[in-house]
Amino acid sequence: MTYQREFAEPINVGVIGIGSHCYRNILPALNYLPVRLKAVCNRDAAVGGVTAAQYGCRHYRTPAEMYDAEAIDAVFICVSPQLHPRLMIEALDAGKHVWVEKPIGMRADEVREIMAHRGDRVVVTGYKKAFAPATRKAVEIVNSPKYGELQSVLAVYPMTIPADGAAVLDSPQVSNWLNNGVHPLSFLQAVGGRVASVTALCNASGHGVLMLQFANGAVGNLHLASGPSPRFERYGVYGKHWQLEIDNARVTLQRGIPFVYKETTNYAPEGDDSGAVVWEPSNCLATLENKALFTQGMVFAMMHYCDCIRARRQPELGTLEDSLELMRIYEAGLLSAGKTLYLD
């Protein structure tokens, strides 16, 4: 890890939208990125002024003012999905690279419009679940020749899908299905790959199942669970001869043991090439791998963006293509009502 103050040639950046989430997560994460914060942009002048003073940068009321006054290469946008598309297009048209917090917008067509303005700029959406270490371990196992052969993926996440999907899509209000449903959806997408079809089956309260058929033949199941606050989530990834479980930040790879139904007597046989392998953060040390910004994937989503800018290459994760498919899954979930909707 190289810290912000150690980079010789940082990227000049601006942050648009410095509300609660940004102040708690986006701004602190800059400490670990190759950036120089030149300005923050916020409509509330009082909040903008005091935050700019804290971070030793300037404050502007509008992005246009910031672009005119500052030599900025890239922006981090963290406002609302209603405003994200317009602000992204404004930044791209001004020649800036764009990182945007999820959700990227309200509809899939908005992503298509953003694509038309992208050009050679780097655009990344901050789907932290897709970048989280637990998810990347799952992707590693799925793609490894030693394990592979993905059969199914399970996500258990407290969520509901609203009943009147067409009305929700026409509404200017942000549903929880959009605002937080993208978290488990981005996990399923990252692990399972391209989605071919979507089927939602829910009860009157909106809880139930969203089934994804992946193009590779695997099946994804998002269990729309009920539960207490704060939320609890679990994930399972299943191959032919292995399974991987994610419970909070604890990752367990179950490899099985040498087993004969009527004869095996030892659940912990000799050697270390069978049984379970467990990865989890430790609370003993105040080190980076234990911090929520890292365990949840936030820093990695932002670092991928910066790495792509510095290397002058397009991103591989959190792309506009990923966002378009994810928004199509979101829309299909609203409109399915028990019917299978095909994305191709």
Short mmCIF file of C-alpha atoms in Angstrom, two decimals:
data_model
loop_
_atom_site.label_atom_id
_atom_site.label_comp_id
_atom_site.label_asym_id
_atom_site.label_seq_id
_atom_site.Cartn_x
_atom_site.Cartn_y
_atom_site.Cartn_z
CA MET A 1 0.00 0.00 0.00
CA THR A 2 1.25 3.43 -0.99
CA TYR A 3 -0.44 6.32 0.83
CA GLN A 4 -1.69 9.53 -0.74
CA ARG A 5 1.19 11.63 0.59
CA GLU A 6 3.76 9.24 -0.93
CA PHE A 7 2.76 9.52 -4.60
CA ALA A 8 5.08 11.73 -6.65
CA GLU A 9 2.55 12.48 -9.41
CA PRO A 10 -0.98 12.33 -7.99
CA ILE A 11 -4.15 12.72 -10.02
CA ASN A 12 -5.84 16.09 -9.52
CA VAL A 13 -9.41 15.33 -8.45
CA GLY A 14 -12.61 17.00 -7.36
CA VAL A 15 -15.40 15.49 -5.28
CA ILE A 16 -19.00 16.31 -6.19
CA GLY A 17 -21.46 15.82 -3.35
CA ILE A 18 -20.10 15.74 0.20
CA GLY A 19 -23.06 14.51 2.20
CA SER A 20 -23.02 11.99 5.04
CA HIS A 21 -21.93 8.94 3.03
CA CYS A 22 -19.19 10.80 1.21
CA TYR A 23 -17.91 12.41 4.40
CA ARG A 24 -17.78 9.05 6.21
CA ASN A 25 -16.38 6.94 3.39
CA ILE A 26 -15.34 8.61 0.12
CA LEU A 27 -13.26 11.45 1.54
CA PRO A 28 -11.42 9.27 4.12
CA ALA A 29 -10.66 6.70 1.40
CA LEU A 30 -8.68 9.32 -0.51
CA ASN A 31 -5.86 8.79 2.02
CA TYR A 32 -5.08 5.51 0.24
CA LEU A 33 -5.28 6.77 -3.35
CA PRO A 34 -2.83 8.49 -5.73
CA VAL A 35 -4.81 11.73 -5.74
CA ARG A 36 -4.58 15.38 -4.84
CA LEU A 37 -7.93 16.81 -3.73
CA LYS A 38 -8.24 20.18 -5.46
CA ALA A 39 -11.87 21.01 -4.71
CA VAL A 40 -15.20 19.84 -3.35
CA CYS A 41 -18.52 20.74 -4.91
CA ASN A 42 -21.68 21.04 -2.84
CA ARG A 43 -24.85 23.15 -3.08
CA ASP A 44 -24.80 23.84 0.67
CA ALA A 45 -22.16 26.55 0.95
CA ALA A 46 -21.80 26.17 4.72
CA VAL A 47 -21.10 22.42 4.52
CA GLY A 48 -18.91 22.91 1.48
CA GLY A 49 -16.88 25.68 3.05
CA VAL A 50 -16.09 23.91 6.31
CA THR A 51 -15.28 20.64 4.52
CA ALA A 52 -13.00 22.41 2.06
CA ALA A 53 -11.20 24.07 4.97
CA GLN A 54 -10.77 20.70 6.68
CA TYR A 55 -9.21 19.14 3.58
CA GLY A 56 -7.21 22.17 2.48
CA CYS A 57 -8.97 22.63 -0.84
CA ARG A 58 -11.52 24.95 -2.46
CA HIS A 59 -15.30 24.77 -2.47
CA TYR A 60 -17.63 25.44 -5.41
CA ARG A 61 -21.40 25.48 -5.62
CA THR A 62 -21.57 23.90 -9.10
CA PRO A 63 -19.36 21.52 -11.10
CA ALA A 64 -19.18 24.05 -13.94
CA GLU A 65 -17.58 26.60 -11.62
CA MET A 66 -15.11 23.97 -10.43
CA TYR A 67 -14.18 22.92 -13.96
CA ASP A 68 -13.63 26.53 -15.01
CA ALA A 69 -11.42 27.39 -12.05
CA GLU A 70 -9.45 24.22 -11.28
CA ALA A 71 -7.06 21.98 -13.22
CA ILE A 72 -8.90 18.75 -12.45
CA ASP A 73 -8.32 15.45 -14.25
CA ALA A 74 -10.97 13.31 -12.59
CA VAL A 75 -14.00 13.48 -10.32
CA PHE A 76 -15.69 11.36 -7.69
CA ILE A 77 -19.47 11.87 -7.80
CA CYS A 78 -21.61 10.93 -4.80
CA VAL A 79 -25.07 12.49 -4.91
CA SER A 80 -28.31 10.67 -5.88
CA PRO A 81 -29.24 8.37 -8.76
CA GLN A 82 -31.61 11.05 -10.05
CA LEU A 83 -28.66 13.43 -10.52
CA HIS A 84 -25.83 11.03 -11.32
CA PRO A 85 -26.42 10.73 -15.10
CA ARG A 86 -26.53 14.48 -15.73
CA LEU A 87 -23.47 15.16 -13.59
CA MET A 88 -21.56 12.30 -15.21
CA ILE A 89 -22.31 13.56 -18.71
CA GLU A 90 -21.34 17.10 -17.71
CA ALA A 91 -18.01 15.83 -16.38
CA LEU A 92 -17.32 13.63 -19.41
CA ASP A 93 -18.12 16.47 -21.79
CA ALA A 94 -15.63 18.58 -19.82
CA GLY A 95 -12.98 15.90 -20.46
CA LYS A 96 -12.91 14.46 -16.93
CA HIS A 97 -12.64 10.84 -15.85
CA VAL A 98 -15.61 9.81 -13.70
CA TRP A 99 -16.07 7.59 -10.65
CA VAL A 100 -19.68 7.50 -9.48
CA GLU A 101 -21.27 5.97 -6.41
CA LYS A 102 -24.00 3.43 -6.95
CA PRO A 103 -26.73 3.47 -8.12
CA ILE A 104 -25.53 5.00 -11.38
CA GLY A 105 -29.01 6.21 -12.30
CA MET A 106 -32.70 5.44 -12.30
CA ARG A 107 -33.03 3.55 -15.61
CA ALA A 108 -30.94 1.47 -17.98
CA ASP A 109 -31.46 3.95 -20.82
CA GLU A 110 -29.59 6.56 -18.79
CA VAL A 111 -26.52 4.31 -18.81
CA ARG A 112 -26.74 4.05 -22.59
CA GLU A 113 -26.78 7.84 -22.79
CA ILE A 114 -23.71 8.08 -20.53
CA MET A 115 -21.95 5.57 -22.81
CA ALA A 116 -22.48 7.90 -25.75
CA HIS A 117 -20.46 10.59 -23.94
CA ARG A 118 -17.68 8.34 -22.56
CA GLY A 119 -15.12 8.63 -25.34
CA ASP A 120 -11.71 7.55 -24.06
CA ARG A 121 -12.44 8.59 -20.48
CA VAL A 122 -12.29 6.13 -17.57
CA VAL A 123 -15.70 5.57 -15.97
CA VAL A 124 -16.17 3.33 -12.92
CA THR A 125 -19.23 2.75 -10.75
CA GLY A 126 -18.48 2.01 -7.10
CA TYR A 127 -20.12 -1.39 -6.64
CA LYS A 128 -18.23 -2.12 -3.45
CA LYS A 129 -19.53 -5.70 -3.19
CA ALA A 130 -17.98 -6.54 -6.55
CA PHE A 131 -14.61 -5.20 -5.34
CA ALA A 132 -14.71 -6.63 -1.80
CA PRO A 133 -11.92 -9.10 -0.90
CA ALA A 134 -14.48 -11.82 -0.12
CA THR A 135 -16.01 -11.43 -3.57
CA ARG A 136 -12.63 -11.42 -5.30
CA LYS A 137 -11.74 -14.65 -3.48
CA ALA A 138 -14.99 -16.19 -4.74
CA VAL A 139 -14.22 -15.06 -8.29
CA GLU A 140 -10.69 -16.47 -7.98
CA ILE A 141 -12.02 -19.88 -6.92
CA VAL A 142 -14.69 -19.92 -9.64
CA ASN A 143 -12.13 -19.13 -12.34
CA SER A 144 -9.38 -21.43 -11.07
CA PRO A 145 -8.62 -24.67 -12.95
CA LYS A 146 -8.34 -26.47 -9.60
CA TYR A 147 -11.93 -25.70 -8.58
CA GLY A 148 -14.10 -23.97 -11.19
CA GLU A 149 -17.20 -25.62 -12.66
CA LEU A 150 -19.61 -23.15 -11.06
CA GLN A 151 -23.11 -24.57 -10.62
CA SER A 152 -25.00 -21.99 -8.58
CA VAL A 153 -24.69 -18.84 -6.48
CA LEU A 154 -26.82 -17.84 -3.50
CA ALA A 155 -27.22 -14.39 -1.99
CA VAL A 156 -29.29 -13.86 1.17
CA TYR A 157 -29.97 -10.17 1.67
CA PRO A 158 -32.70 -8.22 3.53
CA MET A 159 -34.68 -6.79 0.63
CA THR A 160 -38.08 -6.42 -0.99
CA ILE A 161 -39.13 -5.85 -4.58
CA PRO A 162 -42.05 -3.40 -4.84
CA ALA A 163 -45.27 -4.86 -6.22
CA ASP A 164 -46.13 -2.27 -8.88
CA GLY A 165 -42.90 -2.38 -10.82
CA ALA A 166 -44.04 -0.27 -13.76
CA ALA A 167 -45.12 2.54 -11.42
CA VAL A 168 -41.80 2.34 -9.57
CA LEU A 169 -39.89 2.72 -12.84
CA ASP A 170 -41.95 5.80 -13.70
CA SER A 171 -41.56 7.33 -10.24
CA PRO A 172 -38.86 9.90 -9.43
CA GLN A 173 -38.46 8.32 -5.99
CA VAL A 174 -35.59 5.94 -5.22
CA SER A 175 -36.76 2.54 -3.99
CA ASN A 176 -34.72 0.39 -1.62
CA TRP A 177 -34.64 -2.21 -4.39
CA LEU A 178 -32.59 0.26 -6.45
CA ASN A 179 -30.61 1.89 -3.67
CA ASN A 180 -29.46 -1.29 -1.89
CA GLY A 181 -30.57 -4.13 -4.15
CA VAL A 182 -27.57 -3.37 -6.35
CA HIS A 183 -25.31 -4.70 -3.56
CA PRO A 184 -26.28 -8.39 -3.78
CA LEU A 185 -26.93 -8.06 -7.51
CA SER A 186 -23.40 -6.81 -8.12
CA PHE A 187 -22.03 -9.76 -6.13
CA LEU A 188 -24.05 -12.24 -8.18
CA GLN A 189 -22.99 -10.53 -11.39
CA ALA A 190 -19.31 -10.49 -10.42
CA VAL A 191 -19.27 -14.19 -9.51
CA GLY A 192 -21.71 -15.64 -12.04
CA GLY A 193 -20.95 -13.55 -15.10
CA ARG A 194 -23.34 -12.36 -17.78
CA VAL A 195 -27.03 -12.81 -16.95
CA ALA A 196 -29.36 -14.31 -19.56
CA SER A 197 -32.72 -14.20 -17.76
CA VAL A 198 -34.45 -12.93 -14.63
CA THR A 199 -37.44 -14.33 -12.73
CA ALA A 200 -38.89 -12.75 -9.58
CA LEU A 201 -41.37 -14.50 -7.30
CA CYS A 202 -42.46 -12.47 -4.27
CA ASN A 203 -45.18 -12.51 -1.65
CA ALA A 204 -47.48 -9.61 -0.80
CA SER A 205 -44.82 -7.92 1.31
CA GLY A 206 -42.20 -8.08 -1.45
CA HIS A 207 -40.05 -10.82 0.06
CA GLY A 208 -39.23 -13.89 -1.98
CA VAL A 209 -36.77 -14.99 -4.65
CA LEU A 210 -35.07 -13.42 -7.64
CA MET A 211 -33.64 -16.15 -9.87
CA LEU A 212 -30.91 -15.40 -12.40
CA GLN A 213 -29.96 -17.73 -15.24
CA PHE A 214 -26.36 -17.02 -16.19
CA ALA A 215 -25.16 -17.34 -19.76
CA ASN A 216 -22.62 -19.97 -18.65
CA GLY A 217 -25.41 -22.27 -17.43
CA ALA A 218 -25.09 -21.57 -13.71
CA VAL A 219 -28.05 -20.37 -11.67
CA GLY A 220 -28.16 -17.46 -9.24
CA ASN A 221 -30.64 -17.11 -6.40
CA LEU A 222 -31.17 -13.85 -4.53
CA HIS A 223 -33.24 -14.65 -1.45
CA LEU A 224 -35.12 -11.44 -0.62
CA ALA A 225 -34.99 -11.94 3.12
CA SER A 226 -36.61 -10.25 6.07
CA GLY A 227 -34.60 -9.54 9.20
CA PRO A 228 -33.43 -7.09 11.84
CA SER A 229 -31.43 -3.90 11.56
CA PRO A 230 -28.64 -3.44 10.84
CA ARG A 231 -28.73 -5.75 7.86
CA PHE A 232 -27.16 -9.20 7.81
CA GLU A 233 -26.09 -10.82 4.54
CA ARG A 234 -24.78 -14.23 3.51
CA TYR A 235 -23.50 -15.61 0.24
CA GLY A 236 -22.82 -19.10 -1.07
CA VAL A 237 -20.97 -20.18 -4.20
CA TYR A 238 -21.27 -23.81 -5.27
CA GLY A 239 -19.07 -25.86 -7.60
CA LYS A 240 -19.26 -29.54 -8.45
CA HIS A 241 -16.90 -30.64 -5.68
CA TRP A 242 -16.58 -27.57 -3.45
CA GLN A 243 -18.53 -24.73 -1.94
CA LEU A 244 -17.57 -21.31 -0.65
CA GLU A 245 -19.49 -19.45 2.06
CA ILE A 246 -19.29 -15.75 2.91
CA ASP A 247 -20.69 -14.69 6.28
CA ASN A 248 -19.96 -11.00 6.84
CA ALA A 249 -16.19 -10.86 6.14
CA ARG A 250 -15.53 -14.53 6.95
CA VAL A 251 -14.83 -16.63 3.86
CA THR A 252 -14.89 -20.44 4.14
CA LEU A 253 -13.90 -22.74 1.29
CA GLN A 254 -15.30 -26.23 1.89
CA ARG A 255 -13.20 -28.78 -0.01
CA GLY A 256 -14.60 -31.96 1.52
CA ILE A 257 -12.59 -34.87 2.95
CA PRO A 258 -11.76 -38.38 1.73
CA PHE A 259 -15.11 -40.00 2.39
CA VAL A 260 -16.69 -43.43 2.15
CA TYR A 261 -20.24 -43.52 3.51
CA LYS A 262 -20.00 -46.69 5.64
CA GLU A 263 -16.29 -46.54 6.46
CA THR A 264 -15.02 -42.99 7.16
CA THR A 265 -14.42 -42.39 10.89
CA ASN A 266 -12.29 -39.20 11.04
CA TYR A 267 -13.64 -35.78 10.09
CA ALA A 268 -10.11 -34.29 10.38
CA PRO A 269 -7.91 -36.66 8.37
CA GLU A 270 -4.15 -36.27 8.03
CA GLY A 271 -2.75 -33.61 5.73
CA ASP A 272 -3.92 -30.16 4.74
CA ASP A 273 -5.25 -30.81 1.25
CA SER A 274 -8.83 -31.46 2.38
CA GLY A 275 -11.35 -29.93 4.75
CA ALA A 276 -12.07 -26.21 5.05
CA VAL A 277 -9.90 -23.15 4.47
CA VAL A 278 -10.99 -19.98 6.27
CA TRP A 279 -10.06 -16.35 5.66
CA GLU A 280 -11.27 -13.60 7.95
CA PRO A 281 -10.07 -10.23 9.26
CA SER A 282 -8.64 -10.03 12.76
CA ASN A 283 -9.56 -7.49 15.41
CA CYS A 284 -6.11 -7.68 17.03
CA LEU A 285 -4.24 -5.09 14.98
CA ALA A 286 -5.23 -1.63 13.71
CA THR A 287 -4.12 -2.51 10.18
CA LEU A 288 -5.68 -1.86 6.79
CA GLU A 289 -7.05 -5.32 6.01
CA ASN A 290 -9.35 -4.99 9.06
CA LYS A 291 -10.83 -1.58 8.19
CA ALA A 292 -14.37 -1.42 6.82
CA LEU A 293 -13.22 0.71 3.89
CA PHE A 294 -11.13 -2.29 2.81
CA THR A 295 -13.26 -5.26 3.91
CA GLN A 296 -16.32 -3.79 2.17
CA GLY A 297 -14.43 -3.03 -1.04
CA MET A 298 -14.75 0.76 -1.09
CA VAL A 299 -11.03 1.53 -1.36
CA PHE A 300 -10.55 -1.16 -4.02
CA ALA A 301 -13.34 0.29 -6.19
CA MET A 302 -11.75 3.72 -6.01
CA MET A 303 -8.22 2.38 -6.46
CA HIS A 304 -9.21 0.49 -9.62
CA TYR A 305 -10.44 3.79 -11.04
CA CYS A 306 -7.20 5.58 -10.22
CA ASP A 307 -5.05 2.70 -11.49
CA CYS A 308 -6.87 2.79 -14.83
CA ILE A 309 -6.38 6.55 -15.16
CA ARG A 310 -2.68 6.26 -14.41
CA ALA A 311 -2.20 3.33 -16.79
CA ARG A 312 -4.40 4.91 -19.48
CA ARG A 313 -6.53 1.81 -19.82
CA GLN A 314 -10.21 1.06 -19.54
CA PRO A 315 -11.56 -0.58 -16.36
CA GLU A 316 -12.31 -4.27 -16.06
CA LEU A 317 -14.82 -4.05 -13.20
CA GLY A 318 -17.54 -1.54 -12.38
CA THR A 319 -17.69 -0.64 -16.07
CA LEU A 320 -20.57 1.07 -17.83
CA GLU A 321 -21.30 -2.27 -19.47
CA ASP A 322 -21.57 -3.84 -15.99
CA SER A 323 -23.85 -1.01 -14.93
CA LEU A 324 -26.08 -1.38 -17.97
CA GLU A 325 -26.60 -5.09 -17.33
CA LEU A 326 -27.16 -4.52 -13.62
CA MET A 327 -29.80 -1.86 -14.32
CA ARG A 328 -31.50 -4.21 -16.76
CA ILE A 329 -31.58 -6.89 -14.04
CA TYR A 330 -33.02 -4.33 -11.62
CA GLU A 331 -35.74 -3.36 -14.11
CA ALA A 332 -36.54 -6.99 -14.96
CA GLY A 333 -36.92 -7.77 -11.27
CA LEU A 334 -39.57 -5.08 -11.02
CA LEU A 335 -41.47 -6.23 -14.10
CA SER A 336 -41.19 -10.02 -13.80
CA ALA A 337 -44.10 -10.79 -11.43
CA GLY A 338 -43.32 -14.50 -11.70
CA LYS A 339 -42.57 -14.49 -15.43
CA THR A 340 -39.11 -15.13 -16.84
CA LEU A 341 -37.72 -12.10 -18.67
CA TYR A 342 -34.81 -12.59 -21.06
CA LEU A 343 -32.09 -9.97 -21.32
CA ASP A 344 -30.73 -11.14 -24.69
#
